[in-house]
mmCIF file of C-alpha atoms in Angstrom:
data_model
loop_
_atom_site.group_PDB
_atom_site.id
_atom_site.type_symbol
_atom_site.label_atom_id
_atom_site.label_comp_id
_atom_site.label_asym_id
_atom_site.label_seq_id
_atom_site.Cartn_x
_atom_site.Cartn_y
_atom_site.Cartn_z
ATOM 1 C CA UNK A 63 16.609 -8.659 10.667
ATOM 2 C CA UNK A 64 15.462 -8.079 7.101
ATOM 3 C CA UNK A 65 16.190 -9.826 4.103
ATOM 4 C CA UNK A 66 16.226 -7.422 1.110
ATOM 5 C CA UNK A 67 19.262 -9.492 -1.320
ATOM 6 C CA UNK A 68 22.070 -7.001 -0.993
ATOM 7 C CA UNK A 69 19.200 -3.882 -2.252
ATOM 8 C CA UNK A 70 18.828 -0.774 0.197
ATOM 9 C CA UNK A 71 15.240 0.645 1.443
ATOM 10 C CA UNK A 72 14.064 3.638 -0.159
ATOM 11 C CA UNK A 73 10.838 3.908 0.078
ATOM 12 C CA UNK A 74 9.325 5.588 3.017
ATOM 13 C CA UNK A 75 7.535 2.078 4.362
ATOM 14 C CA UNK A 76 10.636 0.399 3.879
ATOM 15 C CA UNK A 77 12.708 2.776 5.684
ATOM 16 C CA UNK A 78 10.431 2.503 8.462
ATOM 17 C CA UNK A 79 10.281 -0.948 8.545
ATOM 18 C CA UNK A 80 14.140 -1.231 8.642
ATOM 19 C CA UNK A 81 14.314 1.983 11.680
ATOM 20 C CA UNK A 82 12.024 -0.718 13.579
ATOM 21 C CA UNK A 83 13.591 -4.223 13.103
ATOM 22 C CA UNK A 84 10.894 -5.281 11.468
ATOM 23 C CA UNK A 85 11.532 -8.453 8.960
ATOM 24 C CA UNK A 86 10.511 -8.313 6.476
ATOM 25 C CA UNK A 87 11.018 -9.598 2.423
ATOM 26 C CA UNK A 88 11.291 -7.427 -1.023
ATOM 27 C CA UNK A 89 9.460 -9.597 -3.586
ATOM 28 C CA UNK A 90 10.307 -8.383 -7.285
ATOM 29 C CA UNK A 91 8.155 -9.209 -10.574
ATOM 30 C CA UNK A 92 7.825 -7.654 -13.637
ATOM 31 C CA UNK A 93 5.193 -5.127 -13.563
ATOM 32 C CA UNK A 94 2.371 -4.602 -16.289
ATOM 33 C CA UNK A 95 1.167 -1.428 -17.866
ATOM 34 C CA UNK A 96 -2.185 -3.431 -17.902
ATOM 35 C CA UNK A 97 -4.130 -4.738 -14.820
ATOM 36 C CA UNK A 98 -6.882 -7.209 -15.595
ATOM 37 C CA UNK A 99 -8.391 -7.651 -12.414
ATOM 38 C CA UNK A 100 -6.460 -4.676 -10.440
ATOM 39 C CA UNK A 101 -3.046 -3.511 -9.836
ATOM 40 C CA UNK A 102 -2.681 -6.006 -6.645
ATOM 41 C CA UNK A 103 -4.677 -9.180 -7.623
ATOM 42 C CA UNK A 104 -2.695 -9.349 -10.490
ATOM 43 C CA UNK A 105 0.544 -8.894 -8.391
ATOM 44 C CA UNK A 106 -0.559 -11.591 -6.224
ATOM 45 C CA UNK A 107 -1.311 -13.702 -9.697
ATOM 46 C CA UNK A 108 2.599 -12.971 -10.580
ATOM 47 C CA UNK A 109 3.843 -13.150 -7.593
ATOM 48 C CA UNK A 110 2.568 -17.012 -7.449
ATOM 49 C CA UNK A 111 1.060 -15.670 -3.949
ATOM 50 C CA UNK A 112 -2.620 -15.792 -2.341
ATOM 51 C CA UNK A 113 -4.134 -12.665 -2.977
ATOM 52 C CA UNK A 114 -5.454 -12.963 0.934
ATOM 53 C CA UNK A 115 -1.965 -12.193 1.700
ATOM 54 C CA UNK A 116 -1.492 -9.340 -0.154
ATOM 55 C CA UNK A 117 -2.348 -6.313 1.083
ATOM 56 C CA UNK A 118 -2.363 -2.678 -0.464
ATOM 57 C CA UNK A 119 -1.852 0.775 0.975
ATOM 58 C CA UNK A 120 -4.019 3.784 -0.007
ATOM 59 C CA UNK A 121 -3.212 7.002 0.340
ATOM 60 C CA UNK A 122 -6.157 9.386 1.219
ATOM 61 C CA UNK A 123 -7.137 12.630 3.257
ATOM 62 C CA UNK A 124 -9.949 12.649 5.956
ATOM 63 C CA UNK A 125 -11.152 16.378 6.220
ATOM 64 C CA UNK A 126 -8.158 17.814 4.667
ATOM 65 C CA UNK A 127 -5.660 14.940 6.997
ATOM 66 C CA UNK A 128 -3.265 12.832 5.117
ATOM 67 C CA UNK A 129 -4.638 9.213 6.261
ATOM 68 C CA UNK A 130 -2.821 5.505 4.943
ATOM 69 C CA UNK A 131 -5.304 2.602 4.408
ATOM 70 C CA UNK A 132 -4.081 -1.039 4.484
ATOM 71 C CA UNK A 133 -6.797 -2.950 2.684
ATOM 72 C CA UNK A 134 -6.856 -6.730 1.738
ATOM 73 C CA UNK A 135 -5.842 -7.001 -2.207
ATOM 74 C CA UNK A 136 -8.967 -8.215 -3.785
ATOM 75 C CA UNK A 137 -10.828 -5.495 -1.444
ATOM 76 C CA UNK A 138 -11.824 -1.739 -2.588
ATOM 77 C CA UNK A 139 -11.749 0.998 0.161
ATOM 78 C CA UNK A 140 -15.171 2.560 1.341
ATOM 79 C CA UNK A 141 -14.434 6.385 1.432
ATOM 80 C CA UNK A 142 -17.268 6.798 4.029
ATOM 81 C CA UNK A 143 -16.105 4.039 6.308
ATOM 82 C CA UNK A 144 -12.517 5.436 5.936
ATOM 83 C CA UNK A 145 -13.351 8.877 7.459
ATOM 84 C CA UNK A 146 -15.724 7.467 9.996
ATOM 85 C CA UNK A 147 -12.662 5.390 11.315
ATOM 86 C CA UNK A 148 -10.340 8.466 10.877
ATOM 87 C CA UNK A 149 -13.002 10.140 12.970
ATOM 88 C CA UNK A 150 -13.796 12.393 10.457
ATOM 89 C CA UNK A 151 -16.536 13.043 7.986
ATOM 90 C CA UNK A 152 -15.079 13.474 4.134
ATOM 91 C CA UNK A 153 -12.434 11.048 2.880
ATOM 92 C CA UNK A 154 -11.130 11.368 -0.656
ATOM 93 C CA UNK A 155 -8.036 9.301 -2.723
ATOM 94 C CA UNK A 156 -5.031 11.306 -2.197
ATOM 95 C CA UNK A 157 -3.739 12.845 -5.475
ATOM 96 C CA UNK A 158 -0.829 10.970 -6.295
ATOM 97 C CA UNK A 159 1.345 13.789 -6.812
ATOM 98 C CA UNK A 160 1.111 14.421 -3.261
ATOM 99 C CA UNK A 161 1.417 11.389 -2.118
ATOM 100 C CA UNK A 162 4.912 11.034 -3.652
ATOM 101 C CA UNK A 163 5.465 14.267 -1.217
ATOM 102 C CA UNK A 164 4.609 12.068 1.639
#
């Protein structure tokens, strides 16, 4: 099943993940106040991991909806191509105050 070294899920992804069966693997670093080259290239970087393999979820709304975006790390989301593929026409970040809410 999963492998998370004796820690329980809290987050709302990883409770999912767990309600599925889905395997998965908690990887822990020590994170930076500073991000050179962005919060998950430099992740990757500590990790010791390709950064093609590392992907990053964005929180948004499409017309008002609450939307999630999985985008490749060394990638930056397109706001207009997100609400075109949420069939909708105005995408912004989600606050993340609101998110947290989520």
């Amino acid at each position: 099943m999963s492998s998370k070294k004796n820690k329980p899920a809290g987050t709302p992804a990883l409770l999912a993940l767990e309600k599925s069966g889905v395997e998965f693997t908690i990887l822990e670093y020590e994170q930076s106040l500073h991000h050179e080259h962005g919060f998950a290239l430099d992740s990757a970087a500590e990790l010791g991991m390709d950064p093609r393999v590392i992907f990053k979820t964005l929180l948004a709304r499409v017309d008002g909806k609450a939307v999630c975006a999985v985008v490749p790390a060394a990638a930056m989301l397109n706001l207009k191509s997100l609400a075109k593929a949420a069939g909708g026409k105005k995408a912004a970040m989600m606050d993340p105050h609101d998110a947290e809410k989520l």
